Short mmCIF file of C-alpha atoms in Angstrom, two decimals:
data_model
loop_
_atom_site.label_atom_id
_atom_site.label_comp_id
_atom_site.label_asym_id
_atom_site.label_seq_id
_atom_site.Cartn_x
_atom_site.Cartn_y
_atom_site.Cartn_z
CA UNK T 1 -3.41 18.71 -17.83
CA UNK T 2 -0.47 16.43 -17.15
CA UNK T 3 1.47 15.29 -20.21
CA UNK T 4 4.23 12.79 -20.80
CA UNK T 5 7.12 13.30 -23.19
CA UNK T 6 6.90 11.31 -26.37
CA UNK T 7 3.23 10.41 -26.37
CA UNK T 8 -0.15 11.99 -26.19
CA UNK T 9 -1.80 12.00 -22.76
CA UNK T 10 -4.53 9.48 -22.12
CA UNK T 11 -7.94 10.99 -21.61
CA UNK T 12 -9.58 10.05 -18.34
CA UNK T 13 -13.35 9.86 -18.45
CA UNK T 14 -14.67 10.66 -14.99
CA UNK T 15 -17.40 8.25 -13.85
CA UNK T 16 -20.76 9.84 -13.22
CA UNK T 17 -21.89 10.46 -9.67
CA UNK T 18 -25.17 11.56 -8.22
CA UNK T 19 -25.57 14.94 -6.56
CA UNK T 20 -24.17 13.85 -3.20
CA UNK T 21 -21.08 12.14 -4.60
CA UNK T 22 -22.37 8.61 -4.14
CA UNK T 23 -21.40 6.13 -6.81
CA UNK T 24 -24.17 4.95 -9.10
CA UNK T 25 -22.50 1.53 -8.95
CA UNK T 26 -21.75 -0.17 -5.65
CA UNK T 27 -19.55 -2.84 -7.23
CA UNK T 28 -16.36 -3.39 -5.24
CA UNK T 29 -13.55 -4.07 -7.67
CA UNK T 30 -10.73 -6.54 -7.05
CA UNK T 31 -7.91 -4.13 -7.76
CA UNK T 32 -5.18 -6.75 -7.42
CA UNK T 33 -4.91 -7.28 -11.17
CA UNK T 34 -4.43 -3.53 -11.66
CA UNK T 35 -1.52 -3.17 -9.23
CA UNK T 36 1.87 -2.40 -10.79
CA UNK T 37 5.22 -3.96 -10.01
CA UNK T 38 6.14 -3.39 -6.35
CA UNK T 39 9.06 -1.05 -7.08
CA UNK T 40 6.90 0.93 -9.50
CA UNK T 41 4.28 1.34 -6.78
CA UNK T 42 6.74 2.25 -4.03
CA UNK T 43 8.69 4.66 -6.21
CA UNK T 44 5.65 6.56 -7.40
CA UNK T 45 3.94 6.61 -4.00
CA UNK T 46 7.15 7.74 -2.28
CA UNK T 47 7.69 10.60 -4.70
CA UNK T 48 4.02 11.60 -4.39
CA UNK T 49 4.42 11.91 -0.62
CA UNK T 50 7.63 13.88 -1.06
CA UNK T 51 5.71 16.20 -3.38
CA UNK T 52 2.96 16.68 -0.79
CA UNK T 53 5.64 17.58 1.74
CA UNK T 54 7.22 20.09 -0.65
CA UNK T 55 3.85 21.71 -1.38
CA UNK T 56 2.99 21.95 2.31
CA UNK T 57 6.44 23.38 3.01
CA UNK T 58 5.70 26.06 0.42
CA UNK T 59 2.40 26.74 2.17
CA UNK T 60 4.25 27.08 5.48
CA UNK T 61 6.71 29.54 3.96
CA UNK T 62 3.93 31.74 2.57
CA UNK T 63 1.44 31.43 5.46
CA UNK T 64 0.05 34.76 6.71
CA UNK T 65 0.70 34.18 10.42
CA UNK T 66 2.64 32.09 12.89
CA UNK T 67 -0.34 29.98 13.99
CA UNK T 68 -0.94 28.89 10.40
CA UNK T 69 2.75 28.12 9.93
CA UNK T 70 2.80 25.93 13.03
CA UNK T 71 -0.26 23.91 12.04
CA UNK T 72 0.84 23.41 8.45
CA UNK T 73 4.35 22.42 9.50
CA UNK T 74 2.87 19.50 11.45
CA UNK T 75 0.99 18.33 8.35
CA UNK T 76 4.17 18.65 6.29
CA UNK T 77 6.03 16.55 8.84
CA UNK T 78 3.47 13.76 8.56
CA UNK T 79 3.80 13.68 4.76
CA UNK T 80 7.58 13.48 5.12
CA UNK T 81 7.21 10.65 7.62
CA UNK T 82 5.13 8.66 5.12
CA UNK T 83 7.74 9.32 2.44
CA UNK T 84 10.47 7.99 4.73
CA UNK T 85 8.38 4.91 5.48
CA UNK T 86 8.02 4.15 1.78
CA UNK T 87 11.71 4.59 0.99
CA UNK T 88 12.48 2.28 3.92
CA UNK T 89 10.44 -0.37 2.11
CA UNK T 90 12.47 0.28 -1.04
CA UNK T 91 15.79 -0.08 0.78
CA UNK T 92 14.57 -3.21 2.55
CA UNK T 93 14.45 -4.85 -0.88
CA UNK T 94 17.96 -3.79 -1.84
CA UNK T 95 17.11 -0.83 -4.08
CA UNK T 96 18.17 2.81 -3.92
CA UNK T 97 15.19 5.17 -3.46
CA UNK T 98 16.47 7.85 -5.84
CA UNK T 99 16.77 5.34 -8.69
CA UNK T 100 13.33 3.88 -8.00
CA UNK T 101 11.65 7.31 -7.80
CA UNK T 102 13.50 8.84 -10.76
CA UNK T 103 11.11 7.65 -13.54
CA UNK T 104 8.24 9.52 -11.88
CA UNK T 105 9.99 12.84 -11.33
CA UNK T 106 9.12 14.56 -14.65
CA UNK T 107 5.38 13.86 -14.61
CA UNK T 108 4.91 14.45 -10.88
CA UNK T 109 6.95 17.66 -10.89
CA UNK T 110 4.87 18.88 -13.81
CA UNK T 111 1.70 17.91 -11.96
CA UNK T 112 2.73 19.90 -8.88
CA UNK T 113 3.71 22.89 -10.95
CA UNK T 114 0.37 22.91 -12.74
CA UNK T 115 -1.69 22.38 -9.59
CA UNK T 116 0.07 24.68 -7.12
CA UNK T 117 -2.51 27.37 -7.79
CA UNK T 118 -2.30 31.12 -8.14
CA UNK T 119 -2.37 31.93 -4.41
CA UNK T 120 -2.05 30.47 -0.93
CA UNK T 121 -5.63 29.24 -0.67
CA UNK T 122 -5.49 27.42 -4.00
CA UNK T 123 -2.23 25.82 -2.85
CA UNK T 124 -3.91 24.64 0.36
CA UNK T 125 -6.82 23.20 -1.60
CA UNK T 126 -4.42 21.38 -3.92
CA UNK T 127 -2.65 19.82 -0.94
CA UNK T 128 -5.93 18.79 0.64
CA UNK T 129 -7.79 17.48 -2.40
CA UNK T 130 -4.94 16.26 -4.59
CA UNK T 131 -2.98 14.75 -1.73
CA UNK T 132 -6.09 13.13 -0.29
CA UNK T 133 -7.19 11.62 -3.58
CA UNK T 134 -3.75 10.16 -4.31
CA UNK T 135 -3.46 8.70 -0.81
CA UNK T 136 -6.91 7.12 -1.23
CA UNK T 137 -5.76 5.67 -4.53
CA UNK T 138 -2.47 4.23 -3.31
CA UNK T 139 -4.17 2.72 -0.27
CA UNK T 140 -6.69 1.08 -2.59
CA UNK T 141 -3.99 -0.09 -5.00
CA UNK T 142 -1.98 -1.64 -2.15
CA UNK T 143 -4.54 -4.47 -2.08
CA UNK T 144 -2.69 -5.93 -5.05
CA UNK T 145 0.78 -5.81 -3.48
CA UNK T 146 2.51 -8.84 -1.92
CA UNK T 147 1.04 -9.76 1.45
CA UNK T 148 4.29 -9.08 3.27
CA UNK T 149 4.17 -5.40 2.33
CA UNK T 150 0.67 -4.38 1.14
CA UNK T 151 -1.07 -4.19 4.55
CA UNK T 152 1.90 -2.40 6.10
CA UNK T 153 1.95 0.22 3.35
CA UNK T 154 -1.82 0.68 3.55
CA UNK T 155 -1.62 1.26 7.29
CA UNK T 156 1.22 3.74 6.84
CA UNK T 157 -0.58 5.76 4.17
CA UNK T 158 -3.83 5.62 6.13
CA UNK T 159 -2.36 7.31 9.18
CA UNK T 160 -3.64 10.77 10.02
CA UNK T 161 -2.24 13.29 7.55
CA UNK T 162 -2.92 16.28 9.78
CA UNK T 163 -5.18 17.89 7.18
CA UNK T 164 -7.60 19.27 9.77
CA UNK T 165 -5.53 22.45 9.77
CA UNK T 166 -6.00 22.82 6.01
CA UNK T 167 -9.75 22.41 6.40
CA UNK T 168 -9.81 24.97 9.21
CA UNK T 169 -7.83 27.53 7.21
CA UNK T 170 -9.96 27.06 4.09
CA UNK T 171 -13.30 27.15 5.92
CA UNK T 172 -12.33 30.32 7.77
CA UNK T 173 -11.25 32.02 4.55
CA UNK T 174 -14.40 30.99 2.68
CA UNK T 175 -16.62 32.22 5.51
CA UNK T 176 -14.84 35.58 5.48
CA UNK T 177 -14.97 35.89 1.68
CA UNK T 178 -17.81 33.99 -0.06
CA UNK T 179 -16.43 34.97 -3.46
CA UNK T 180 -13.33 32.96 -2.62
CA UNK T 181 -15.53 29.89 -2.24
CA UNK T 182 -16.75 30.17 -5.82
CA UNK T 183 -13.21 30.44 -7.13
CA UNK T 184 -12.00 27.53 -5.02
CA UNK T 185 -14.91 25.38 -6.18
CA UNK T 186 -13.78 25.88 -9.78
CA UNK T 187 -10.20 25.10 -8.80
CA UNK T 188 -11.28 21.93 -7.01
CA UNK T 189 -13.15 20.71 -10.08
CA UNK T 190 -10.05 21.21 -12.19
CA UNK T 191 -7.82 19.39 -9.71
CA UNK T 192 -9.72 16.12 -9.89
CA UNK T 193 -9.00 15.56 -13.59
CA UNK T 194 -5.28 16.29 -13.30
CA UNK T 195 -4.97 14.09 -10.22
CA UNK T 196 -6.79 11.16 -11.84
CA UNK T 197 -4.26 11.24 -14.68
CA UNK T 198 -1.51 10.62 -12.14
CA UNK T 199 -3.50 7.76 -10.64
CA UNK T 200 -4.11 6.32 -14.12
CA UNK T 201 -0.38 6.30 -14.84
CA UNK T 202 0.23 4.01 -11.84
CA UNK T 203 -1.54 1.10 -13.50
CA UNK T 204 0.52 -1.28 -15.63
CA UNK T 205 -1.93 -1.41 -18.54
CA UNK T 206 -2.60 2.33 -18.67
CA UNK T 207 -1.49 2.33 -22.32
CA UNK T 208 -4.23 -0.14 -23.26
CA UNK T 209 -7.40 1.71 -22.24
CA UNK T 210 -9.81 -0.56 -24.12
CA UNK T 211 -8.89 -3.53 -21.94
CA UNK T 212 -8.55 -1.64 -18.67
CA UNK T 213 -11.20 1.06 -18.51
CA UNK T 214 -14.07 -1.21 -17.50
CA UNK T 215 -12.08 -2.36 -14.46
CA UNK T 216 -10.65 1.05 -13.61
CA UNK T 217 -13.90 3.02 -13.81
CA UNK T 218 -15.41 1.71 -10.53
CA UNK T 219 -12.14 2.48 -8.72
CA UNK T 220 -12.17 6.03 -10.04
CA UNK T 221 -15.84 6.31 -9.08
CA UNK T 222 -14.86 5.63 -5.47
CA UNK T 223 -12.05 8.18 -5.63
CA UNK T 224 -14.29 10.88 -7.09
CA UNK T 225 -16.94 10.18 -4.45
CA UNK T 226 -14.35 10.76 -1.71
CA UNK T 227 -13.19 13.92 -3.51
CA UNK T 228 -16.79 15.15 -3.59
CA UNK T 229 -17.18 14.52 0.14
CA UNK T 230 -14.08 16.61 0.82
CA UNK T 231 -15.47 19.40 -1.34
CA UNK T 232 -18.84 19.16 0.43
CA UNK T 233 -17.09 19.41 3.79
CA UNK T 234 -15.67 22.76 2.71
CA UNK T 235 -19.02 23.96 1.42
CA UNK T 236 -17.81 23.80 -2.19
CA UNK T 237 -19.74 22.39 -5.13
CA UNK T 238 -17.91 19.52 -6.81
#
């Protein structure tokens, strides 16, 4: 699990879902009150996208054939484009991206190290599930940003991430080796907890769980439902 220096990690209780990943509560939460300071949001989201790019670049470097390399390189390029869009927003407000991203480097680097997996297929699944869940989260959290930036950031993050190639590679591998599917299902279930810890850290009152959990739980329920749909699409049990 992800840890932070100097304090014990917060425990994230995953909301319960029914068998098809549909939330037991249909309440739509006003997430505006949960949004962090704008620079906090942009710095963390920008470094997350840079991390997705780095992970996909690693997948490109270790891909088994040229066709896989070509497809994954396109997905990596889209993650890098989103990163550049976010750091443009940082510079537009007179800040240096490296300084704004720096506070998030230790925890996010640790997260990537712990979720890169033991082989190429686990790495692909981490990029697909972890990257997808975090993009869903930051899009949702952008509702609470100033109106001159929130919709623009949401549109940017919501652009096609080129993950169809990851789905294709994973589905083909699972079809060829059913035992791989069982292992990847276990890996996918582990990923959701680690990724939710990163999402939890983006909220300004994450150190006061008693006052925040009742508002955060429905948001996490939505995220886990989307995660479950991605798992279902691969034929994996969430």
